[in-house]
Amino acid sequence: MTAETIDYYKVGYVDGYMAEQIETLTLGTNRPDDVEKQRLLKVPEISKDDYSLGFLDGQNEYQDDYSMNAAFGFDL
């Protein structure tokens, strides 16, 4: 049997990217902090820092993508 391990940084990254996208599309009515708080309840204590760092990196990546698309006139 193989033990399956979860990379909480990657999970946080995807959640952060998605939460930031939802906030943008809903004009700020759905806050990414709420998503992070809810998800952190399910993350083991030892992995909370990895998840939070991934979440912030995902948010930053979406903001960078959004800014680049806006700068070059692509459909948002």
N, CA, C and O atoms as a Maestro MAE file, in Angstrom:
{
 s_m_m2io_version
 :::
 2.0.0
}

f_m_ct {
 s_m_title
 :::
 protein
 m_atom[304] {
  # First column is atom index #
  i_m_mmod_type
  r_m_x_coord
  r_m_y_coord
  r_m_z_coord
  i_m_residue_number
  s_m_chain_name
  s_m_pdb_residue_name
  s_m_pdb_atom_name
  i_m_atomic_number
  :::
  1 25 0.837 -1.180 0.000 1 A "MET " " N  " 7
  2 3 0.000 0.000 0.000 1 A "MET " " CA " 6
  3 2 0.882 1.243 0.000 1 A "MET " " C  " 6
  4 15 1.943 1.275 0.624 1 A "MET " " O  " 8
  5 25 0.428 2.237 -0.697 2 A "THR " " N  " 7
  6 3 1.159 3.499 -0.711 2 A "THR " " CA " 6
  7 2 0.380 4.524 0.100 2 A "THR " " C  " 6
  8 15 -0.850 4.564 0.063 2 A "THR " " O  " 8
  9 25 1.093 5.324 0.809 3 A "ALA " " N  " 7
  10 3 0.461 6.386 1.585 3 A "ALA " " CA " 6
  11 2 0.295 7.612 0.691 3 A "ALA " " C  " 6
  12 15 1.247 8.085 0.070 3 A "ALA " " O  " 8
  13 25 -0.910 8.100 0.642 4 A "GLU " " N  " 7
  14 3 -1.183 9.280 -0.170 4 A "GLU " " CA " 6
  15 2 -0.918 10.516 0.675 4 A "GLU " " C  " 6
  16 15 -1.420 10.636 1.793 4 A "GLU " " O  " 8
  17 25 -0.135 11.421 0.139 5 A "THR " " N  " 7
  18 3 0.148 12.654 0.865 5 A "THR " " CA " 6
  19 2 -0.471 13.825 0.112 5 A "THR " " C  " 6
  20 15 -0.550 13.827 -1.117 5 A "THR " " O  " 8
  21 25 -0.891 14.785 0.853 6 A "ILE " " N  " 7
  22 3 -1.527 15.972 0.280 6 A "ILE " " CA " 6
  23 2 -0.551 17.128 0.387 6 A "ILE " " C  " 6
  24 15 -0.002 17.392 1.457 6 A "ILE " " O  " 8
  25 25 -0.338 17.813 -0.721 7 A "ASP " " N  " 7
  26 3 0.506 19.007 -0.734 7 A "ASP " " CA " 6
  27 2 -0.402 20.203 -0.451 7 A "ASP " " C  " 6
  28 15 -1.055 20.727 -1.353 7 A "ASP " " O  " 8
  29 25 -0.434 20.625 0.807 8 A "TYR " " N  " 7
  30 3 -1.347 21.695 1.198 8 A "TYR " " CA " 6
  31 2 -0.962 23.042 0.612 8 A "TYR " " C  " 6
  32 15 -1.810 23.930 0.521 8 A "TYR " " O  " 8
  33 25 0.279 23.219 0.215 9 A "TYR " " N  " 7
  34 3 0.657 24.447 -0.484 9 A "TYR " " CA " 6
  35 2 -0.102 24.520 -1.808 9 A "TYR " " C  " 6
  36 15 -0.668 25.560 -2.143 9 A "TYR " " O  " 8
  37 25 -0.115 23.416 -2.560 10 A "LYS " " N  " 7
  38 3 -0.820 23.399 -3.846 10 A "LYS " " CA " 6
  39 2 -2.322 23.568 -3.660 10 A "LYS " " C  " 6
  40 15 -2.975 24.262 -4.440 10 A "LYS " " O  " 8
  41 25 -2.868 22.935 -2.632 11 A "VAL " " N  " 7
  42 3 -4.299 23.078 -2.352 11 A "VAL " " CA " 6
  43 2 -4.614 24.539 -2.029 11 A "VAL " " C  " 6
  44 15 -5.590 25.094 -2.535 11 A "VAL " " O  " 8
  45 25 -3.791 25.152 -1.192 12 A "GLY " " N  " 7
  46 3 -3.982 26.553 -0.849 12 A "GLY " " CA " 6
  47 2 -3.843 27.463 -2.051 12 A "GLY " " C  " 6
  48 15 -4.581 28.438 -2.192 12 A "GLY " " O  " 8
  49 25 -2.894 27.142 -2.918 13 A "TYR " " N  " 7
  50 3 -2.674 27.941 -4.120 13 A "TYR " " CA " 6
  51 2 -3.924 27.952 -5.004 13 A "TYR " " C  " 6
  52 15 -4.374 29.004 -5.457 13 A "TYR " " O  " 8
  53 25 -4.465 26.775 -5.231 14 A "VAL " " N  " 7
  54 3 -5.665 26.657 -6.073 14 A "VAL " " CA " 6
  55 2 -6.840 27.369 -5.414 14 A "VAL " " C  " 6
  56 15 -7.588 28.079 -6.086 14 A "VAL " " O  " 8
  57 25 -7.008 27.186 -4.116 15 A "ASP " " N  " 7
  58 3 -8.092 27.858 -3.403 15 A "ASP " " CA " 6
  59 2 -7.936 29.371 -3.439 15 A "ASP " " C  " 6
  60 15 -8.919 30.089 -3.629 15 A "ASP " " O  " 8
  61 25 -6.711 29.867 -3.259 16 A "GLY " " N  " 7
  62 3 -6.465 31.304 -3.289 16 A "GLY " " CA " 6
  63 2 -6.750 31.907 -4.655 16 A "GLY " " C  " 6
  64 15 -7.350 32.977 -4.758 16 A "GLY " " O  " 8
  65 25 -6.317 31.217 -5.700 17 A "TYR " " N  " 7
  66 3 -6.561 31.686 -7.068 17 A "TYR " " CA " 6
  67 2 -8.070 31.751 -7.330 17 A "TYR " " C  " 6
  68 15 -8.585 32.739 -7.855 17 A "TYR " " O  " 8
  69 25 -8.761 30.673 -6.949 18 A "MET " " N  " 7
  70 3 -10.201 30.589 -7.173 18 A "MET " " CA " 6
  71 2 -10.953 31.632 -6.353 18 A "MET " " C  " 6
  72 15 -11.877 32.268 -6.861 18 A "MET " " O  " 8
  73 25 -10.568 31.815 -5.089 19 A "ALA " " N  " 7
  74 3 -11.254 32.777 -4.227 19 A "ALA " " CA " 6
  75 2 -11.091 34.202 -4.740 19 A "ALA " " C  " 6
  76 15 -12.037 34.989 -4.711 19 A "ALA " " O  " 8
  77 25 -9.903 34.529 -5.205 20 A "GLU " " N  " 7
  78 3 -9.659 35.870 -5.749 20 A "GLU " " CA " 6
  79 2 -10.456 36.083 -7.037 20 A "GLU " " C  " 6
  80 15 -10.973 37.174 -7.277 20 A "GLU " " O  " 8
  81 25 -10.553 35.054 -7.852 21 A "GLN " " N  " 7
  82 3 -11.337 35.137 -9.084 21 A "GLN " " CA " 6
  83 2 -12.814 35.348 -8.770 21 A "GLN " " C  " 6
  84 15 -13.476 36.166 -9.409 21 A "GLN " " O  " 8
  85 25 -13.322 34.620 -7.799 22 A "ILE " " N  " 7
  86 3 -14.727 34.775 -7.412 22 A "ILE " " CA " 6
  87 2 -14.977 36.170 -6.860 22 A "ILE " " C  " 6
  88 15 -16.001 36.781 -7.166 22 A "ILE " " O  " 8
  89 25 -14.047 36.687 -6.044 23 A "GLU " " N  " 7
  90 3 -14.219 38.029 -5.506 23 A "GLU " " CA " 6
  91 2 -14.289 39.057 -6.640 23 A "GLU " " C  " 6
  92 15 -15.110 39.974 -6.604 23 A "GLU " " O  " 8
  93 25 -13.433 38.899 -7.634 24 A "THR " " N  " 7
  94 3 -13.424 39.832 -8.759 24 A "THR " " CA " 6
  95 2 -14.727 39.746 -9.549 24 A "THR " " C  " 6
  96 15 -15.312 40.769 -9.906 24 A "THR " " O  " 8
  97 25 -15.169 38.542 -9.815 25 A "LEU " " N  " 7
  98 3 -16.378 38.359 -10.624 25 A "LEU " " CA " 6
  99 2 -17.649 38.790 -9.906 25 A "LEU " " C  " 6
  100 15 -18.623 39.176 -10.552 25 A "LEU " " O  " 8
  101 25 -17.649 38.728 -8.576 26 A "THR " " N  " 7
  102 3 -18.833 39.123 -7.813 26 A "THR " " CA " 6
  103 2 -18.703 40.537 -7.254 26 A "THR " " C  " 6
  104 15 -19.481 40.947 -6.393 26 A "THR " " O  " 8
  105 25 -17.720 41.274 -7.747 27 A "LEU " " N  " 7
  106 3 -17.498 42.668 -7.370 27 A "LEU " " CA " 6
  107 2 -17.295 42.842 -5.867 27 A "LEU " " C  " 6
  108 15 -17.793 43.794 -5.266 27 A "LEU " " O  " 8
  109 25 -16.559 41.910 -5.273 28 A "GLY " " N  " 7
  110 3 -16.169 42.033 -3.884 28 A "GLY " " CA " 6
  111 2 -17.167 41.541 -2.861 28 A "GLY " " C  " 6
  112 15 -16.955 41.731 -1.663 28 A "GLY " " O  " 8
  113 25 -18.260 40.909 -3.295 29 A "THR " " N  " 7
  114 3 -19.249 40.454 -2.316 29 A "THR " " CA " 6
  115 2 -18.843 39.150 -1.638 29 A "THR " " C  " 6
  116 15 -19.312 38.870 -0.535 29 A "THR " " O  " 8
  117 25 -17.996 38.355 -2.256 30 A "ASN " " N  " 7
  118 3 -17.493 37.119 -1.646 30 A "ASN " " CA " 6
  119 2 -16.024 37.324 -1.309 30 A "ASN " " C  " 6
  120 15 -15.189 37.420 -2.209 30 A "ASN " " O  " 8
  121 25 -15.704 37.392 -0.035 31 A "ARG " " N  " 7
  122 3 -14.350 37.700 0.419 31 A "ARG " " CA " 6
  123 2 -13.468 36.451 0.439 31 A "ARG " " C  " 6
  124 15 -13.887 35.413 0.952 31 A "ARG " " O  " 8
  125 25 -12.252 36.536 -0.111 32 A "PRO " " N  " 7
  126 3 -11.323 35.404 -0.067 32 A "PRO " " CA " 6
  127 2 -10.955 34.981 1.352 32 A "PRO " " C  " 6
  128 15 -10.692 33.803 1.597 32 A "PRO " " O  " 8
  129 25 -10.934 35.933 2.291 33 A "ASP " " N  " 7
  130 3 -10.599 35.596 3.673 33 A "ASP " " CA " 6
  131 2 -11.592 34.602 4.263 33 A "ASP " " C  " 6
  132 15 -11.219 33.743 5.061 33 A "ASP " " O  " 8
  133 25 -12.862 34.725 3.865 34 A "ASP " " N  " 7
  134 3 -13.876 33.799 4.356 34 A "ASP " " CA " 6
  135 2 -13.606 32.385 3.856 34 A "ASP " " C  " 6
  136 15 -13.760 31.419 4.604 34 A "ASP " " O  " 8
  137 25 -13.203 32.263 2.597 35 A "VAL " " N  " 7
  138 3 -12.886 30.955 2.032 35 A "VAL " " CA " 6
  139 2 -11.690 30.358 2.760 35 A "VAL " " C  " 6
  140 15 -11.695 29.177 3.110 35 A "VAL " " O  " 8
  141 25 -10.671 31.170 2.986 36 A "GLU " " N  " 7
  142 3 -9.472 30.673 3.656 36 A "GLU " " CA " 6
  143 2 -9.790 30.205 5.075 36 A "GLU " " C  " 6
  144 15 -9.321 29.145 5.489 36 A "GLU " " O  " 8
  145 25 -10.568 30.967 5.820 37 A "LYS " " N  " 7
  146 3 -10.914 30.584 7.191 37 A "LYS " " CA " 6
  147 2 -11.683 29.266 7.223 37 A "LYS " " C  " 6
  148 15 -11.429 28.417 8.077 37 A "LYS " " O  " 8
  149 25 -12.618 29.094 6.296 38 A "GLN " " N  " 7
  150 3 -13.406 27.863 6.246 38 A "GLN " " CA " 6
  151 2 -12.532 26.663 5.916 38 A "GLN " " C  " 6
  152 15 -12.669 25.601 6.523 38 A "GLN " " O  " 8
  153 25 -11.636 26.834 4.957 39 A "ARG " " N  " 7
  154 3 -10.788 25.723 4.541 39 A "ARG " " CA " 6
  155 2 -9.740 25.371 5.592 39 A "ARG " " C  " 6
  156 15 -9.388 24.204 5.763 39 A "ARG " " O  " 8
  157 25 -9.244 26.389 6.295 40 A "LEU " " N  " 7
  158 3 -8.233 26.131 7.321 40 A "LEU " " CA " 6
  159 2 -8.767 25.245 8.453 40 A "LEU " " C  " 6
  160 15 -7.991 24.581 9.140 40 A "LEU " " O  " 8
  161 25 -10.072 25.235 8.643 41 A "LEU " " N  " 7
  162 3 -10.655 24.377 9.669 41 A "LEU " " CA " 6
  163 2 -10.435 22.900 9.349 41 A "LEU " " C  " 6
  164 15 -10.418 22.065 10.253 41 A "LEU " " O  " 8
  165 25 -10.267 22.578 8.071 42 A "LYS " " N  " 7
  166 3 -10.108 21.188 7.640 42 A "LYS " " CA " 6
  167 2 -8.655 20.783 7.434 42 A "LYS " " C  " 6
  168 15 -8.363 19.609 7.206 42 A "LYS " " O  " 8
  169 25 -7.745 21.746 7.513 43 A "VAL " " N  " 7
  170 3 -6.323 21.476 7.280 43 A "VAL " " CA " 6
  171 2 -5.668 21.082 8.602 43 A "VAL " " C  " 6
  172 15 -5.901 21.734 9.619 43 A "VAL " " O  " 8
  173 25 -4.849 20.022 8.605 44 A "PRO " " N  " 7
  174 3 -4.148 19.642 9.832 44 A "PRO " " CA " 6
  175 2 -3.255 20.779 10.338 44 A "PRO " " C  " 6
  176 15 -2.721 21.555 9.545 44 A "PRO " " O  " 8
  177 25 -3.102 20.870 11.631 45 A "GLU " " N  " 7
  178 3 -2.347 21.963 12.268 45 A "GLU " " CA " 6
  179 2 -0.937 22.100 11.687 45 A "GLU " " C  " 6
  180 15 -0.453 23.212 11.479 45 A "GLU " " O  " 8
  181 25 -0.297 20.988 11.431 46 A "ILE " " N  " 7
  182 3 1.080 21.004 10.940 46 A "ILE " " CA " 6
  183 2 1.191 21.606 9.527 46 A "ILE " " C  " 6
  184 15 2.270 22.045 9.129 46 A "ILE " " O  " 8
  185 25 0.097 21.629 8.778 47 A "SER " " N  " 7
  186 3 0.126 22.098 7.384 47 A "SER " " CA " 6
  187 2 -0.525 23.467 7.189 47 A "SER " " C  " 6
  188 15 -0.613 23.937 6.055 47 A "SER " " O  " 8
  189 25 -0.978 24.110 8.244 48 A "LYS " " N  " 7
  190 3 -1.683 25.394 8.108 48 A "LYS " " CA " 6
  191 2 -0.803 26.479 7.482 48 A "LYS " " C  " 6
  192 15 -1.288 27.274 6.676 48 A "LYS " " O  " 8
  193 25 0.482 26.523 7.841 49 A "ASP " " N  " 7
  194 3 1.374 27.536 7.262 49 A "ASP " " CA " 6
  195 2 1.547 27.315 5.763 49 A "ASP " " C  " 6
  196 15 1.514 28.270 4.987 49 A "ASP " " O  " 8
  197 25 1.731 26.057 5.352 50 A "ASP " " N  " 7
  198 3 1.873 25.753 3.927 50 A "ASP " " CA " 6
  199 2 0.623 26.158 3.160 50 A "ASP " " C  " 6
  200 15 0.707 26.742 2.080 50 A "ASP " " O  " 8
  201 25 -0.534 25.846 3.726 51 A "TYR " " N  " 7
  202 3 -1.798 26.194 3.070 51 A "TYR " " CA " 6
  203 2 -1.932 27.710 2.933 51 A "TYR " " C  " 6
  204 15 -2.291 28.210 1.867 51 A "TYR " " O  " 8
  205 25 -1.643 28.439 4.013 52 A "SER " " N  " 7
  206 3 -1.780 29.901 3.988 52 A "SER " " CA " 6
  207 2 -0.832 30.541 2.981 52 A "SER " " C  " 6
  208 15 -1.220 31.465 2.266 52 A "SER " " O  " 8
  209 25 0.403 30.061 2.919 53 A "LEU " " N  " 7
  210 3 1.355 30.592 1.938 53 A "LEU " " CA " 6
  211 2 0.888 30.310 0.510 53 A "LEU " " C  " 6
  212 15 0.975 31.176 -0.361 53 A "LEU " " O  " 8
  213 25 0.403 29.115 0.281 54 A "GLY " " N  " 7
  214 3 -0.124 28.774 -1.038 54 A "GLY " " CA " 6
  215 2 -1.326 29.626 -1.395 54 A "GLY " " C  " 6
  216 15 -1.470 30.063 -2.536 54 A "GLY " " O  " 8
  217 25 -2.192 29.862 -0.415 55 A "PHE " " N  " 7
  218 3 -3.386 30.679 -0.630 55 A "PHE " " CA " 6
  219 2 -2.996 32.087 -1.064 55 A "PHE " " C  " 6
  220 15 -3.548 32.620 -2.027 55 A "PHE " " O  " 8
  221 25 -2.046 32.688 -0.355 56 A "LEU " " N  " 7
  222 3 -1.589 34.042 -0.701 56 A "LEU " " CA " 6
  223 2 -0.927 34.077 -2.075 56 A "LEU " " C  " 6
  224 15 -1.142 35.012 -2.846 56 A "LEU " " O  " 8
  225 25 -0.124 33.060 -2.382 57 A "ASP " " N  " 7
  226 3 0.516 33.009 -3.697 57 A "ASP " " CA " 6
  227 2 -0.523 32.856 -4.802 57 A "ASP " " C  " 6
  228 15 -0.379 33.449 -5.871 57 A "ASP " " O  " 8
  229 25 -1.560 32.074 -4.558 58 A "GLY " " N  " 7
  230 3 -2.636 31.924 -5.541 58 A "GLY " " CA " 6
  231 2 -3.370 33.226 -5.775 58 A "GLY " " C  " 6
  232 15 -3.690 33.571 -6.913 58 A "GLY " " O  " 8
  233 25 -3.641 33.956 -4.690 59 A "GLN " " N  " 7
  234 3 -4.289 35.264 -4.826 59 A "GLN " " CA " 6
  235 2 -3.413 36.212 -5.640 59 A "GLN " " C  " 6
  236 15 -3.901 36.891 -6.544 59 A "GLN " " O  " 8
  237 25 -2.133 36.256 -5.325 60 A "ASN " " N  " 7
  238 3 -1.211 37.144 -6.036 60 A "ASN " " CA " 6
  239 2 -1.111 36.765 -7.508 60 A "ASN " " C  " 6
  240 15 -1.053 37.642 -8.370 60 A "ASN " " O  " 8
  241 25 -1.089 35.486 -7.801 61 A "GLU " " N  " 7
  242 3 -1.002 35.035 -9.195 61 A "GLU " " CA " 6
  243 2 -2.234 35.467 -9.984 61 A "GLU " " C  " 6
  244 15 -2.114 35.906 -11.128 61 A "GLU " " O  " 8
  245 25 -3.415 35.346 -9.382 62 A "TYR " " N  " 7
  246 3 -4.622 35.784 -10.076 62 A "TYR " " CA " 6
  247 2 -4.589 37.286 -10.316 62 A "TYR " " C  " 6
  248 15 -4.944 37.746 -11.401 62 A "TYR " " O  " 8
  249 25 -4.170 38.051 -9.320 63 A "GLN " " N  " 7
  250 3 -4.095 39.497 -9.492 63 A "GLN " " CA " 6
  251 2 -3.110 39.868 -10.590 63 A "GLN " " C  " 6
  252 15 -3.365 40.795 -11.359 63 A "GLN " " O  " 8
  253 25 -1.993 39.161 -10.675 64 A "ASP " " N  " 7
  254 3 -1.022 39.404 -11.750 64 A "ASP " " CA " 6
  255 2 -1.624 39.071 -13.106 64 A "ASP " " C  " 6
  256 15 -1.488 39.840 -14.057 64 A "ASP " " O  " 8
  257 25 -2.288 37.926 -13.195 65 A "ASP " " N  " 7
  258 3 -2.935 37.530 -14.455 65 A "ASP " " CA " 6
  259 2 -3.990 38.546 -14.863 65 A "ASP " " C  " 6
  260 15 -4.081 38.926 -16.030 65 A "ASP " " O  " 8
  261 25 -4.785 38.983 -13.897 66 A "TYR " " N  " 7
  262 3 -5.852 39.943 -14.169 66 A "TYR " " CA " 6
  263 2 -5.265 41.270 -14.656 66 A "TYR " " C  " 6
  264 15 -5.779 41.870 -15.600 66 A "TYR " " O  " 8
  265 25 -4.199 41.719 -14.016 67 A "SER " " N  " 7
  266 3 -3.557 42.976 -14.402 67 A "SER " " CA " 6
  267 2 -2.960 42.887 -15.804 67 A "SER " " C  " 6
  268 15 -3.077 43.821 -16.597 67 A "SER " " O  " 8
  269 25 -2.330 41.774 -16.099 68 A "MET " " N  " 7
  270 3 -1.724 41.595 -17.421 68 A "MET " " CA " 6
  271 2 -2.798 41.546 -18.502 68 A "MET " " C  " 6
  272 15 -2.632 42.144 -19.565 68 A "MET " " O  " 8
  273 25 -3.894 40.845 -18.243 69 A "ASN " " N  " 7
  274 3 -4.977 40.787 -19.216 69 A "ASN " " CA " 6
  275 2 -5.580 42.167 -19.438 69 A "ASN " " C  " 6
  276 15 -5.887 42.536 -20.571 69 A "ASN " " O  " 8
  277 25 -5.750 42.922 -18.375 70 A "ALA " " N  " 7
  278 3 -6.300 44.271 -18.500 70 A "ALA " " CA " 6
  279 2 -5.335 45.184 -19.253 70 A "ALA " " C  " 6
  280 15 -5.762 46.015 -20.056 70 A "ALA " " O  " 8
  281 25 -4.044 45.033 -18.998 71 A "ALA " " N  " 7
  282 3 -3.047 45.887 -19.653 71 A "ALA " " CA " 6
  283 2 -3.001 45.638 -21.144 71 A "ALA " " C  " 6
  284 15 -2.782 46.569 -21.920 71 A "ALA " " O  " 8
  285 25 -3.205 44.393 -21.562 72 A "PHE " " N  " 7
  286 3 -3.133 44.083 -22.980 72 A "PHE " " CA " 6
  287 2 -4.494 44.033 -23.657 72 A "PHE " " C  " 6
  288 15 -4.580 43.715 -24.843 72 A "PHE " " O  " 8
  289 25 -5.542 44.336 -22.934 73 A "GLY " " N  " 7
  290 3 -6.877 44.460 -23.524 73 A "GLY " " CA " 6
  291 2 -7.570 43.149 -23.795 73 A "GLY " " C  " 6
  292 15 -8.481 43.097 -24.621 73 A "GLY " " O  " 8
  293 25 -7.161 42.076 -23.116 74 A "PHE " " N  " 7
  294 3 -7.851 40.806 -23.317 74 A "PHE " " CA " 6
  295 2 -9.163 40.821 -22.563 74 A "PHE " " C  " 6
  296 15 -9.327 41.559 -21.591 74 A "PHE " " O  " 8
  297 25 -10.100 39.998 -23.020 75 A "ASP " " N  " 7
  298 3 -11.385 39.906 -22.325 75 A "ASP " " CA " 6
  299 2 -11.170 39.362 -20.927 75 A "ASP " " C  " 6
  300 15 -10.443 38.388 -20.729 75 A "ASP " " O  " 8
  301 25 -11.803 39.994 -19.972 76 A "LEU " " N  " 7
  302 3 -11.685 39.567 -18.582 76 A "LEU " " CA " 6
  303 2 -12.883 38.754 -18.281 76 A "LEU " " C  " 6
  304 15 -13.031 38.266 -17.161 76 A "LEU " " O  " 8
  :::
 }
 m_bond[303] {
  # First column is bond index #
  i_m_from
  i_m_to
  i_m_order
  :::
  1 1 2 1
  2 2 3 1
  3 3 4 2
  4 3 5 1
  5 5 6 1
  6 6 7 1
  7 7 8 2
  8 7 9 1
  9 9 10 1
  10 10 11 1
  11 11 12 2
  12 11 13 1
  13 13 14 1
  14 14 15 1
  15 15 16 2
  16 15 17 1
  17 17 18 1
  18 18 19 1
  19 19 20 2
  20 19 21 1
  21 21 22 1
  22 22 23 1
  23 23 24 2
  24 23 25 1
  25 25 26 1
  26 26 27 1
  27 27 28 2
  28 27 29 1
  29 29 30 1
  30 30 31 1
  31 31 32 2
  32 31 33 1
  33 33 34 1
  34 34 35 1
  35 35 36 2
  36 35 37 1
  37 37 38 1
  38 38 39 1
  39 39 40 2
  40 39 41 1
  41 41 42 1
  42 42 43 1
  43 43 44 2
  44 43 45 1
  45 45 46 1
  46 46 47 1
  47 47 48 2
  48 47 49 1
  49 49 50 1
  50 50 51 1
  51 51 52 2
  52 51 53 1
  53 53 54 1
  54 54 55 1
  55 55 56 2
  56 55 57 1
  57 57 58 1
  58 58 59 1
  59 59 60 2
  60 59 61 1
  61 61 62 1
  62 62 63 1
  63 63 64 2
  64 63 65 1
  65 65 66 1
  66 66 67 1
  67 67 68 2
  68 67 69 1
  69 69 70 1
  70 70 71 1
  71 71 72 2
  72 71 73 1
  73 73 74 1
  74 74 75 1
  75 75 76 2
  76 75 77 1
  77 77 78 1
  78 78 79 1
  79 79 80 2
  80 79 81 1
  81 81 82 1
  82 82 83 1
  83 83 84 2
  84 83 85 1
  85 85 86 1
  86 86 87 1
  87 87 88 2
  88 87 89 1
  89 89 90 1
  90 90 91 1
  91 91 92 2
  92 91 93 1
  93 93 94 1
  94 94 95 1
  95 95 96 2
  96 95 97 1
  97 97 98 1
  98 98 99 1
  99 99 100 2
  100 99 101 1
  101 101 102 1
  102 102 103 1
  103 103 104 2
  104 103 105 1
  105 105 106 1
  106 106 107 1
  107 107 108 2
  108 107 109 1
  109 109 110 1
  110 110 111 1
  111 111 112 2
  112 111 113 1
  113 113 114 1
  114 114 115 1
  115 115 116 2
  116 115 117 1
  117 117 118 1
  118 118 119 1
  119 119 120 2
  120 119 121 1
  121 121 122 1
  122 122 123 1
  123 123 124 2
  124 123 125 1
  125 125 126 1
  126 126 127 1
  127 127 128 2
  128 127 129 1
  129 129 130 1
  130 130 131 1
  131 131 132 2
  132 131 133 1
  133 133 134 1
  134 134 135 1
  135 135 136 2
  136 135 137 1
  137 137 138 1
  138 138 139 1
  139 139 140 2
  140 139 141 1
  141 141 142 1
  142 142 143 1
  143 143 144 2
  144 143 145 1
  145 145 146 1
  146 146 147 1
  147 147 148 2
  148 147 149 1
  149 149 150 1
  150 150 151 1
  151 151 152 2
  152 151 153 1
  153 153 154 1
  154 154 155 1
  155 155 156 2
  156 155 157 1
  157 157 158 1
  158 158 159 1
  159 159 160 2
  160 159 161 1
  161 161 162 1
  162 162 163 1
  163 163 164 2
  164 163 165 1
  165 165 166 1
  166 166 167 1
  167 167 168 2
  168 167 169 1
  169 169 170 1
  170 170 171 1
  171 171 172 2
  172 171 173 1
  173 173 174 1
  174 174 175 1
  175 175 176 2
  176 175 177 1
  177 177 178 1
  178 178 179 1
  179 179 180 2
  180 179 181 1
  181 181 182 1
  182 182 183 1
  183 183 184 2
  184 183 185 1
  185 185 186 1
  186 186 187 1
  187 187 188 2
  188 187 189 1
  189 189 190 1
  190 190 191 1
  191 191 192 2
  192 191 193 1
  193 193 194 1
  194 194 195 1
  195 195 196 2
  196 195 197 1
  197 197 198 1
  198 198 199 1
  199 199 200 2
  200 199 201 1
  201 201 202 1
  202 202 203 1
  203 203 204 2
  204 203 205 1
  205 205 206 1
  206 206 207 1
  207 207 208 2
  208 207 209 1
  209 209 210 1
  210 210 211 1
  211 211 212 2
  212 211 213 1
  213 213 214 1
  214 214 215 1
  215 215 216 2
  216 215 217 1
  217 217 218 1
  218 218 219 1
  219 219 220 2
  220 219 221 1
  221 221 222 1
  222 222 223 1
  223 223 224 2
  224 223 225 1
  225 225 226 1
  226 226 227 1
  227 227 228 2
  228 227 229 1
  229 229 230 1
  230 230 231 1
  231 231 232 2
  232 231 233 1
  233 233 234 1
  234 234 235 1
  235 235 236 2
  236 235 237 1
  237 237 238 1
  238 238 239 1
  239 239 240 2
  240 239 241 1
  241 241 242 1
  242 242 243 1
  243 243 244 2
  244 243 245 1
  245 245 246 1
  246 246 247 1
  247 247 248 2
  248 247 249 1
  249 249 250 1
  250 250 251 1
  251 251 252 2
  252 251 253 1
  253 253 254 1
  254 254 255 1
  255 255 256 2
  256 255 257 1
  257 257 258 1
  258 258 259 1
  259 259 260 2
  260 259 261 1
  261 261 262 1
  262 262 263 1
  263 263 264 2
  264 263 265 1
  265 265 266 1
  266 266 267 1
  267 267 268 2
  268 267 269 1
  269 269 270 1
  270 270 271 1
  271 271 272 2
  272 271 273 1
  273 273 274 1
  274 274 275 1
  275 275 276 2
  276 275 277 1
  277 277 278 1
  278 278 279 1
  279 279 280 2
  280 279 281 1
  281 281 282 1
  282 282 283 1
  283 283 284 2
  284 283 285 1
  285 285 286 1
  286 286 287 1
  287 287 288 2
  288 287 289 1
  289 289 290 1
  290 290 291 1
  291 291 292 2
  292 291 293 1
  293 293 294 1
  294 294 295 1
  295 295 296 2
  296 295 297 1
  297 297 298 1
  298 298 299 1
  299 299 300 2
  300 299 301 1
  301 301 302 1
  302 302 303 1
  303 303 304 2
  :::
 }
}
